[in-house]
Amino acid sequence: MTSTGDRITKTPTEANETERWASLIGGGAMVLTGLSQRSLRGVLTALAGGGLIYQGITKHSTIQQAQEAIGMNKPIKVEKTVTINKPADELYRFWHNFEQLPTFMKHLQSVKVYDAKRSHWIASAPLGNNVEWDAEILEDRENEFISWASVEGADIDNSGFVRFKKAPGDRGTEVKVVLEYNIPGGGLSAALAKLFGEEPEQQIGDDLRRFKMLMEAGEIATTEGQPTGRR
């Protein structure tokens, strides 16, 4: 530590040490807060805090570098496209009836439509938890495009869109889904999810494959070899 007149400044080593202890203390607080919540958000907050503690123990880094290293505060974005041998209007109508989406979206438990704009969603989550949110349609172009976003108070902030576009060579319709999640722990949460077979990109890809089977064949073949018809 050096002194210039009445001003005291810290050396780079001392500044790093201060930030390291800030990581340790801040991470510990996140762990305690997360564990006390007994929810998925709490679990992910606790894990993010654990990551900060790890960074504080293993190396001298700024808090920002520690957050980046464990993927905190970074939204998770997923993009997937599938070509389905059906016209866009048929696919759009089925998808737009949101209460039918759990038919092929494995982790979606239920959707309740309130009105033309609002709906309530309940989904399964890693570690035996559920998450709930209200969503609002932002843009709706018949047979072409639907976009939405969660409203204030959602367990997990999310937004996305589905686009229905005629495939080249008259091969049906390209269905593109883009989703973005903003959850405590960010990339750390995604890494954790992979360990439990819940990785978002794989999940959406599987959902779209089931949607393709359902729309083209009228049923979804389960892993046990027993077909599941439309609900």
PDB file of C-alpha atoms in Angstrom:
ATOM      1  CA  MET A   1       0.000   0.000   0.000  1.00  0.00           C
ATOM      2  CA  THR A   2       1.341   3.427  -0.935  1.00  0.00           C
ATOM      3  CA  SER A   3       0.468   6.936   0.173  1.00  0.00           C
ATOM      4  CA  THR A   4       0.396  10.021  -2.032  1.00  0.00           C
ATOM      5  CA  GLY A   5      -0.279  13.049   0.104  1.00  0.00           C
ATOM      6  CA  ASP A   6      -3.538  12.280   1.903  1.00  0.00           C
ATOM      7  CA  ARG A   7      -4.551   9.607  -0.599  1.00  0.00           C
ATOM      8  CA  ILE A   8      -3.825   5.943   0.065  1.00  0.00           C
ATOM      9  CA  THR A   9      -3.727   3.618  -2.917  1.00  0.00           C
ATOM     10  CA  LYS A  10      -3.515  -0.144  -3.065  1.00  0.00           C
ATOM     11  CA  THR A  11      -0.930  -2.037  -5.039  1.00  0.00           C
ATOM     12  CA  PRO A  12      -2.221  -4.459  -7.730  1.00  0.00           C
ATOM     13  CA  THR A  13      -1.471  -7.376  -5.416  1.00  0.00           C
ATOM     14  CA  GLU A  14      -3.455  -5.825  -2.568  1.00  0.00           C
ATOM     15  CA  ALA A  15      -6.350  -4.996  -4.912  1.00  0.00           C
ATOM     16  CA  ASN A  16      -6.448  -8.576  -6.151  1.00  0.00           C
ATOM     17  CA  GLU A  17      -6.383  -9.837  -2.589  1.00  0.00           C
ATOM     18  CA  THR A  18      -9.330  -7.616  -1.691  1.00  0.00           C
ATOM     19  CA  GLU A  19     -11.278  -8.822  -4.692  1.00  0.00           C
ATOM     20  CA  ARG A  20     -10.402 -12.430  -3.895  1.00  0.00           C
ATOM     21  CA  TRP A  21     -11.859 -12.063  -0.416  1.00  0.00           C
ATOM     22  CA  ALA A  22     -14.893 -10.305  -1.897  1.00  0.00           C
ATOM     23  CA  SER A  23     -15.414 -13.377  -4.091  1.00  0.00           C
ATOM     24  CA  LEU A  24     -15.131 -15.683  -1.104  1.00  0.00           C
ATOM     25  CA  ILE A  25     -17.508 -13.655   1.054  1.00  0.00           C
ATOM     26  CA  GLY A  26     -19.965 -12.951  -1.759  1.00  0.00           C
ATOM     27  CA  GLY A  27     -19.946 -16.581  -2.855  1.00  0.00           C
ATOM     28  CA  GLY A  28     -20.572 -17.753   0.688  1.00  0.00           C
ATOM     29  CA  ALA A  29     -23.527 -15.408   0.998  1.00  0.00           C
ATOM     30  CA  MET A  30     -24.978 -16.727  -2.277  1.00  0.00           C
ATOM     31  CA  VAL A  31     -24.614 -20.325  -1.082  1.00  0.00           C
ATOM     32  CA  LEU A  32     -26.407 -19.611   2.201  1.00  0.00           C
ATOM     33  CA  THR A  33     -29.159 -17.627   0.495  1.00  0.00           C
ATOM     34  CA  GLY A  34     -29.675 -20.248  -2.205  1.00  0.00           C
ATOM     35  CA  LEU A  35     -29.836 -23.196   0.194  1.00  0.00           C
ATOM     36  CA  SER A  36     -32.381 -21.402   2.355  1.00  0.00           C
ATOM     37  CA  GLN A  37     -34.796 -20.946  -0.574  1.00  0.00           C
ATOM     38  CA  ARG A  38     -35.461 -24.657  -1.197  1.00  0.00           C
ATOM     39  CA  SER A  39     -36.214 -24.105  -4.878  1.00  0.00           C
ATOM     40  CA  LEU A  40     -34.517 -24.540  -8.250  1.00  0.00           C
ATOM     41  CA  ARG A  41     -33.601 -20.865  -8.280  1.00  0.00           C
ATOM     42  CA  GLY A  42     -32.101 -21.344  -4.829  1.00  0.00           C
ATOM     43  CA  VAL A  43     -30.109 -24.393  -5.894  1.00  0.00           C
ATOM     44  CA  LEU A  44     -28.693 -22.589  -8.918  1.00  0.00           C
ATOM     45  CA  THR A  45     -27.877 -19.516  -6.833  1.00  0.00           C
ATOM     46  CA  ALA A  46     -26.037 -21.731  -4.340  1.00  0.00           C
ATOM     47  CA  LEU A  47     -24.076 -23.397  -7.143  1.00  0.00           C
ATOM     48  CA  ALA A  48     -23.148 -20.019  -8.612  1.00  0.00           C
ATOM     49  CA  GLY A  49     -21.942 -18.969  -5.164  1.00  0.00           C
ATOM     50  CA  GLY A  50     -19.879 -22.130  -4.953  1.00  0.00           C
ATOM     51  CA  GLY A  51     -18.247 -21.191  -8.231  1.00  0.00           C
ATOM     52  CA  LEU A  52     -17.294 -17.793  -6.867  1.00  0.00           C
ATOM     53  CA  ILE A  53     -15.805 -19.414  -3.776  1.00  0.00           C
ATOM     54  CA  TYR A  54     -13.789 -21.765  -5.989  1.00  0.00           C
ATOM     55  CA  GLN A  55     -12.466 -18.854  -8.031  1.00  0.00           C
ATOM     56  CA  GLY A  56     -11.530 -16.970  -4.870  1.00  0.00           C
ATOM     57  CA  ILE A  57      -9.609 -19.960  -3.506  1.00  0.00           C
ATOM     58  CA  THR A  58      -7.774 -21.034  -6.639  1.00  0.00           C
ATOM     59  CA  LYS A  59      -6.561 -17.800  -8.161  1.00  0.00           C
ATOM     60  CA  HIS A  60      -6.304 -14.052  -7.807  1.00  0.00           C
ATOM     61  CA  SER A  61      -8.847 -12.690 -10.268  1.00  0.00           C
ATOM     62  CA  THR A  62     -11.221  -9.814 -10.400  1.00  0.00           C
ATOM     63  CA  ILE A  63     -14.849 -10.479  -9.500  1.00  0.00           C
ATOM     64  CA  GLN A  64     -15.837  -9.859 -13.091  1.00  0.00           C
ATOM     65  CA  GLN A  65     -13.335 -12.442 -14.339  1.00  0.00           C
ATOM     66  CA  ALA A  66     -14.625 -14.942 -11.810  1.00  0.00           C
ATOM     67  CA  GLN A  67     -18.202 -14.386 -12.927  1.00  0.00           C
ATOM     68  CA  GLU A  68     -17.231 -14.826 -16.566  1.00  0.00           C
ATOM     69  CA  ALA A  69     -15.245 -17.968 -15.789  1.00  0.00           C
ATOM     70  CA  ILE A  70     -18.254 -19.727 -14.276  1.00  0.00           C
ATOM     71  CA  GLY A  71     -20.742 -18.317 -16.763  1.00  0.00           C
ATOM     72  CA  MET A  72     -22.719 -16.123 -14.393  1.00  0.00           C
ATOM     73  CA  ASN A  73     -25.103 -13.494 -15.761  1.00  0.00           C
ATOM     74  CA  LYS A  74     -24.971 -14.940 -19.263  1.00  0.00           C
ATOM     75  CA  PRO A  75     -28.307 -15.898 -20.840  1.00  0.00           C
ATOM     76  CA  ILE A  76     -28.595 -19.323 -22.432  1.00  0.00           C
ATOM     77  CA  LYS A  77     -29.660 -19.161 -26.096  1.00  0.00           C
ATOM     78  CA  VAL A  78     -30.826 -22.168 -28.089  1.00  0.00           C
ATOM     79  CA  GLU A  79     -31.631 -22.367 -31.812  1.00  0.00           C
ATOM     80  CA  LYS A  80     -33.007 -25.453 -33.544  1.00  0.00           C
ATOM     81  CA  THR A  81     -34.617 -26.083 -36.942  1.00  0.00           C
ATOM     82  CA  VAL A  82     -36.477 -29.099 -38.292  1.00  0.00           C
ATOM     83  CA  THR A  83     -38.137 -29.725 -41.667  1.00  0.00           C
ATOM     84  CA  ILE A  84     -41.620 -31.256 -41.453  1.00  0.00           C
ATOM     85  CA  ASN A  85     -43.514 -32.608 -44.436  1.00  0.00           C
ATOM     86  CA  LYS A  86     -46.666 -30.661 -43.671  1.00  0.00           C
ATOM     87  CA  PRO A  87     -47.962 -27.243 -44.742  1.00  0.00           C
ATOM     88  CA  ALA A  88     -47.165 -24.251 -42.563  1.00  0.00           C
ATOM     89  CA  ASP A  89     -50.793 -23.452 -41.744  1.00  0.00           C
ATOM     90  CA  GLU A  90     -51.357 -26.904 -40.215  1.00  0.00           C
ATOM     91  CA  LEU A  91     -48.192 -26.720 -38.105  1.00  0.00           C
ATOM     92  CA  TYR A  92     -48.968 -23.177 -37.006  1.00  0.00           C
ATOM     93  CA  ARG A  93     -52.501 -24.068 -35.905  1.00  0.00           C
ATOM     94  CA  PHE A  94     -51.296 -27.009 -33.834  1.00  0.00           C
ATOM     95  CA  TRP A  95     -48.502 -25.044 -32.172  1.00  0.00           C
ATOM     96  CA  HIS A  96     -50.678 -22.010 -31.534  1.00  0.00           C
ATOM     97  CA  ASN A  97     -52.979 -24.146 -29.411  1.00  0.00           C
ATOM     98  CA  PHE A  98     -50.441 -23.886 -26.574  1.00  0.00           C
ATOM     99  CA  GLU A  99     -52.306 -26.339 -24.358  1.00  0.00           C
ATOM    100  CA  GLN A 100     -51.307 -29.072 -26.858  1.00  0.00           C
ATOM    101  CA  LEU A 101     -47.578 -28.388 -26.558  1.00  0.00           C
ATOM    102  CA  PRO A 102     -47.012 -30.865 -23.674  1.00  0.00           C
ATOM    103  CA  THR A 103     -47.999 -33.547 -26.201  1.00  0.00           C
ATOM    104  CA  PHE A 104     -44.486 -33.420 -27.640  1.00  0.00           C
ATOM    105  CA  MET A 105     -42.546 -31.200 -25.222  1.00  0.00           C
ATOM    106  CA  LYS A 106     -41.355 -33.766 -22.695  1.00  0.00           C
ATOM    107  CA  HIS A 107     -40.456 -31.400 -19.851  1.00  0.00           C
ATOM    108  CA  LEU A 108     -43.548 -29.234 -20.201  1.00  0.00           C
ATOM    109  CA  GLN A 109     -46.185 -30.355 -17.709  1.00  0.00           C
ATOM    110  CA  SER A 110     -49.056 -28.053 -18.620  1.00  0.00           C
ATOM    111  CA  VAL A 111     -50.062 -24.823 -20.307  1.00  0.00           C
ATOM    112  CA  LYS A 112     -53.193 -22.908 -19.383  1.00  0.00           C
ATOM    113  CA  VAL A 113     -54.328 -20.229 -21.827  1.00  0.00           C
ATOM    114  CA  TYR A 114     -55.900 -17.187 -20.161  1.00  0.00           C
ATOM    115  CA  ASP A 115     -56.724 -15.146 -23.256  1.00  0.00           C
ATOM    116  CA  ALA A 116     -55.396 -14.255 -26.708  1.00  0.00           C
ATOM    117  CA  LYS A 117     -52.171 -12.878 -25.216  1.00  0.00           C
ATOM    118  CA  ARG A 118     -51.511 -14.500 -21.824  1.00  0.00           C
ATOM    119  CA  SER A 119     -50.860 -18.096 -20.738  1.00  0.00           C
ATOM    120  CA  HIS A 120     -49.451 -19.921 -17.702  1.00  0.00           C
ATOM    121  CA  TRP A 121     -46.709 -22.546 -18.071  1.00  0.00           C
ATOM    122  CA  ILE A 122     -45.454 -25.255 -15.709  1.00  0.00           C
ATOM    123  CA  ALA A 123     -42.321 -27.259 -16.588  1.00  0.00           C
ATOM    124  CA  SER A 124     -40.178 -29.916 -14.963  1.00  0.00           C
ATOM    125  CA  ALA A 125     -36.642 -28.900 -14.042  1.00  0.00           C
ATOM    126  CA  PRO A 126     -33.436 -30.625 -12.897  1.00  0.00           C
ATOM    127  CA  LEU A 127     -33.126 -31.881  -9.324  1.00  0.00           C
ATOM    128  CA  GLY A 128     -36.827 -32.743  -9.070  1.00  0.00           C
ATOM    129  CA  ASN A 129     -38.071 -29.157  -9.157  1.00  0.00           C
ATOM    130  CA  ASN A 130     -40.780 -27.425 -11.161  1.00  0.00           C
ATOM    131  CA  VAL A 131     -40.711 -23.926 -12.617  1.00  0.00           C
ATOM    132  CA  GLU A 132     -43.708 -21.747 -13.486  1.00  0.00           C
ATOM    133  CA  TRP A 133     -44.197 -18.546 -15.426  1.00  0.00           C
ATOM    134  CA  ASP A 134     -46.768 -16.446 -17.220  1.00  0.00           C
ATOM    135  CA  ALA A 135     -45.972 -15.670 -20.850  1.00  0.00           C
ATOM    136  CA  GLU A 136     -47.273 -12.987 -23.163  1.00  0.00           C
ATOM    137  CA  ILE A 137     -47.391 -13.133 -26.956  1.00  0.00           C
ATOM    138  CA  LEU A 138     -45.359 -10.290 -28.436  1.00  0.00           C
ATOM    139  CA  GLU A 139     -46.017 -10.874 -32.139  1.00  0.00           C
ATOM    140  CA  ASP A 140     -48.335 -13.254 -33.939  1.00  0.00           C
ATOM    141  CA  ARG A 141     -48.345 -13.571 -37.727  1.00  0.00           C
ATOM    142  CA  GLU A 142     -50.790 -16.219 -38.868  1.00  0.00           C
ATOM    143  CA  ASN A 143     -49.135 -19.314 -40.369  1.00  0.00           C
ATOM    144  CA  GLU A 144     -45.706 -17.665 -40.124  1.00  0.00           C
ATOM    145  CA  PHE A 145     -44.432 -16.539 -36.742  1.00  0.00           C
ATOM    146  CA  ILE A 146     -45.141 -16.437 -32.982  1.00  0.00           C
ATOM    147  CA  SER A 147     -42.925 -14.693 -30.430  1.00  0.00           C
ATOM    148  CA  TRP A 148     -43.361 -14.503 -26.672  1.00  0.00           C
ATOM    149  CA  ALA A 149     -41.699 -13.500 -23.409  1.00  0.00           C
ATOM    150  CA  SER A 150     -42.230 -14.313 -19.760  1.00  0.00           C
ATOM    151  CA  VAL A 151     -43.719 -11.572 -17.617  1.00  0.00           C
ATOM    152  CA  GLU A 152     -42.519 -10.234 -14.295  1.00  0.00           C
ATOM    153  CA  GLY A 153     -42.459 -12.800 -11.500  1.00  0.00           C
ATOM    154  CA  ALA A 154     -41.390 -15.789 -13.610  1.00  0.00           C
ATOM    155  CA  ASP A 155     -39.273 -18.464 -11.902  1.00  0.00           C
ATOM    156  CA  ILE A 156     -37.008 -18.300 -14.949  1.00  0.00           C
ATOM    157  CA  ASP A 157     -37.012 -15.326 -17.302  1.00  0.00           C
ATOM    158  CA  ASN A 158     -37.340 -16.564 -20.882  1.00  0.00           C
ATOM    159  CA  SER A 159     -38.327 -15.459 -24.347  1.00  0.00           C
ATOM    160  CA  GLY A 160     -38.332 -16.875 -27.841  1.00  0.00           C
ATOM    161  CA  PHE A 161     -40.050 -17.402 -31.144  1.00  0.00           C
ATOM    162  CA  VAL A 162     -41.133 -20.111 -33.547  1.00  0.00           C
ATOM    163  CA  ARG A 163     -41.057 -19.487 -37.298  1.00  0.00           C
ATOM    164  CA  PHE A 164     -42.800 -21.513 -40.013  1.00  0.00           C
ATOM    165  CA  LYS A 165     -41.215 -21.141 -43.462  1.00  0.00           C
ATOM    166  CA  LYS A 166     -41.768 -23.069 -46.690  1.00  0.00           C
ATOM    167  CA  ALA A 167     -38.873 -25.468 -47.211  1.00  0.00           C
ATOM    168  CA  PRO A 168     -36.871 -25.443 -50.476  1.00  0.00           C
ATOM    169  CA  GLY A 169     -37.888 -27.963 -53.126  1.00  0.00           C
ATOM    170  CA  ASP A 170     -41.462 -28.235 -51.877  1.00  0.00           C
ATOM    171  CA  ARG A 171     -40.309 -30.452 -49.004  1.00  0.00           C
ATOM    172  CA  GLY A 172     -42.798 -29.132 -46.480  1.00  0.00           C
ATOM    173  CA  THR A 173     -42.076 -26.516 -43.824  1.00  0.00           C
ATOM    174  CA  GLU A 174     -38.978 -25.445 -41.929  1.00  0.00           C
ATOM    175  CA  VAL A 175     -39.821 -24.928 -38.260  1.00  0.00           C
ATOM    176  CA  LYS A 176     -37.236 -22.831 -36.438  1.00  0.00           C
ATOM    177  CA  VAL A 177     -37.321 -22.334 -32.674  1.00  0.00           C
ATOM    178  CA  VAL A 178     -35.152 -19.821 -30.832  1.00  0.00           C
ATOM    179  CA  LEU A 179     -35.251 -19.684 -27.028  1.00  0.00           C
ATOM    180  CA  GLU A 180     -33.347 -17.595 -24.527  1.00  0.00           C
ATOM    181  CA  TYR A 181     -33.219 -18.252 -20.781  1.00  0.00           C
ATOM    182  CA  ASN A 182     -31.868 -15.874 -18.176  1.00  0.00           C
ATOM    183  CA  ILE A 183     -31.394 -17.859 -14.962  1.00  0.00           C
ATOM    184  CA  PRO A 184     -29.144 -17.605 -11.892  1.00  0.00           C
ATOM    185  CA  GLY A 185     -25.776 -19.121 -12.714  1.00  0.00           C
ATOM    186  CA  GLY A 186     -26.161 -18.819 -16.489  1.00  0.00           C
ATOM    187  CA  GLY A 187     -23.639 -21.109 -18.187  1.00  0.00           C
ATOM    188  CA  LEU A 188     -22.934 -22.850 -14.887  1.00  0.00           C
ATOM    189  CA  SER A 189     -26.581 -23.901 -14.763  1.00  0.00           C
ATOM    190  CA  ALA A 190     -26.369 -25.249 -18.310  1.00  0.00           C
ATOM    191  CA  ALA A 191     -23.277 -27.265 -17.408  1.00  0.00           C
ATOM    192  CA  LEU A 192     -25.087 -28.687 -14.403  1.00  0.00           C
ATOM    193  CA  ALA A 193     -28.087 -29.531 -16.560  1.00  0.00           C
ATOM    194  CA  LYS A 194     -25.905 -31.583 -18.909  1.00  0.00           C
ATOM    195  CA  LEU A 195     -24.962 -33.830 -16.019  1.00  0.00           C
ATOM    196  CA  PHE A 196     -28.642 -34.613 -15.440  1.00  0.00           C
ATOM    197  CA  GLY A 197     -29.513 -35.122 -19.118  1.00  0.00           C
ATOM    198  CA  GLU A 198     -31.408 -31.839 -19.250  1.00  0.00           C
ATOM    199  CA  GLU A 199     -29.127 -29.815 -21.553  1.00  0.00           C
ATOM    200  CA  PRO A 200     -31.377 -27.160 -23.193  1.00  0.00           C
ATOM    201  CA  GLU A 201     -30.168 -27.565 -26.787  1.00  0.00           C
ATOM    202  CA  GLN A 202     -30.665 -31.334 -26.721  1.00  0.00           C
ATOM    203  CA  GLN A 203     -34.043 -30.927 -25.058  1.00  0.00           C
ATOM    204  CA  ILE A 204     -35.372 -28.562 -27.742  1.00  0.00           C
ATOM    205  CA  GLY A 205     -33.960 -30.762 -30.497  1.00  0.00           C
ATOM    206  CA  ASP A 206     -35.734 -33.802 -29.041  1.00  0.00           C
ATOM    207  CA  ASP A 207     -38.968 -31.817 -28.711  1.00  0.00           C
ATOM    208  CA  LEU A 208     -38.845 -30.819 -32.379  1.00  0.00           C
ATOM    209  CA  ARG A 209     -38.174 -34.404 -33.469  1.00  0.00           C
ATOM    210  CA  ARG A 210     -41.253 -35.510 -31.523  1.00  0.00           C
ATOM    211  CA  PHE A 211     -43.251 -32.682 -33.112  1.00  0.00           C
ATOM    212  CA  LYS A 212     -42.161 -33.901 -36.549  1.00  0.00           C
ATOM    213  CA  MET A 213     -43.225 -37.479 -35.756  1.00  0.00           C
ATOM    214  CA  LEU A 214     -46.539 -36.332 -34.354  1.00  0.00           C
ATOM    215  CA  MET A 215     -47.430 -34.147 -37.331  1.00  0.00           C
ATOM    216  CA  GLU A 216     -46.209 -36.525 -40.040  1.00  0.00           C
ATOM    217  CA  ALA A 217     -47.259 -39.882 -38.547  1.00  0.00           C
ATOM    218  CA  GLY A 218     -49.995 -38.810 -36.131  1.00  0.00           C
ATOM    219  CA  GLU A 219     -48.216 -40.389 -33.169  1.00  0.00           C
ATOM    220  CA  ILE A 220     -44.953 -40.367 -31.239  1.00  0.00           C
ATOM    221  CA  ALA A 221     -43.032 -43.624 -30.917  1.00  0.00           C
ATOM    222  CA  THR A 222     -41.766 -43.910 -27.340  1.00  0.00           C
ATOM    223  CA  THR A 223     -38.432 -45.436 -26.312  1.00  0.00           C
ATOM    224  CA  GLU A 224     -40.339 -48.499 -25.138  1.00  0.00           C
ATOM    225  CA  GLY A 225     -41.638 -49.020 -28.652  1.00  0.00           C
ATOM    226  CA  GLN A 226     -45.208 -48.130 -27.744  1.00  0.00           C
ATOM    227  CA  PRO A 227     -46.781 -45.329 -29.789  1.00  0.00           C
ATOM    228  CA  THR A 228     -48.283 -42.298 -28.100  1.00  0.00           C
ATOM    229  CA  GLY A 229     -51.146 -40.791 -30.067  1.00  0.00           C
ATOM    230  CA  ARG A 230     -52.388 -37.238 -30.066  1.00  0.00           C
ATOM    231  CA  ARG A 231     -53.958 -36.033 -26.872  1.00  0.00           C
TER     232      ARG A 231
END
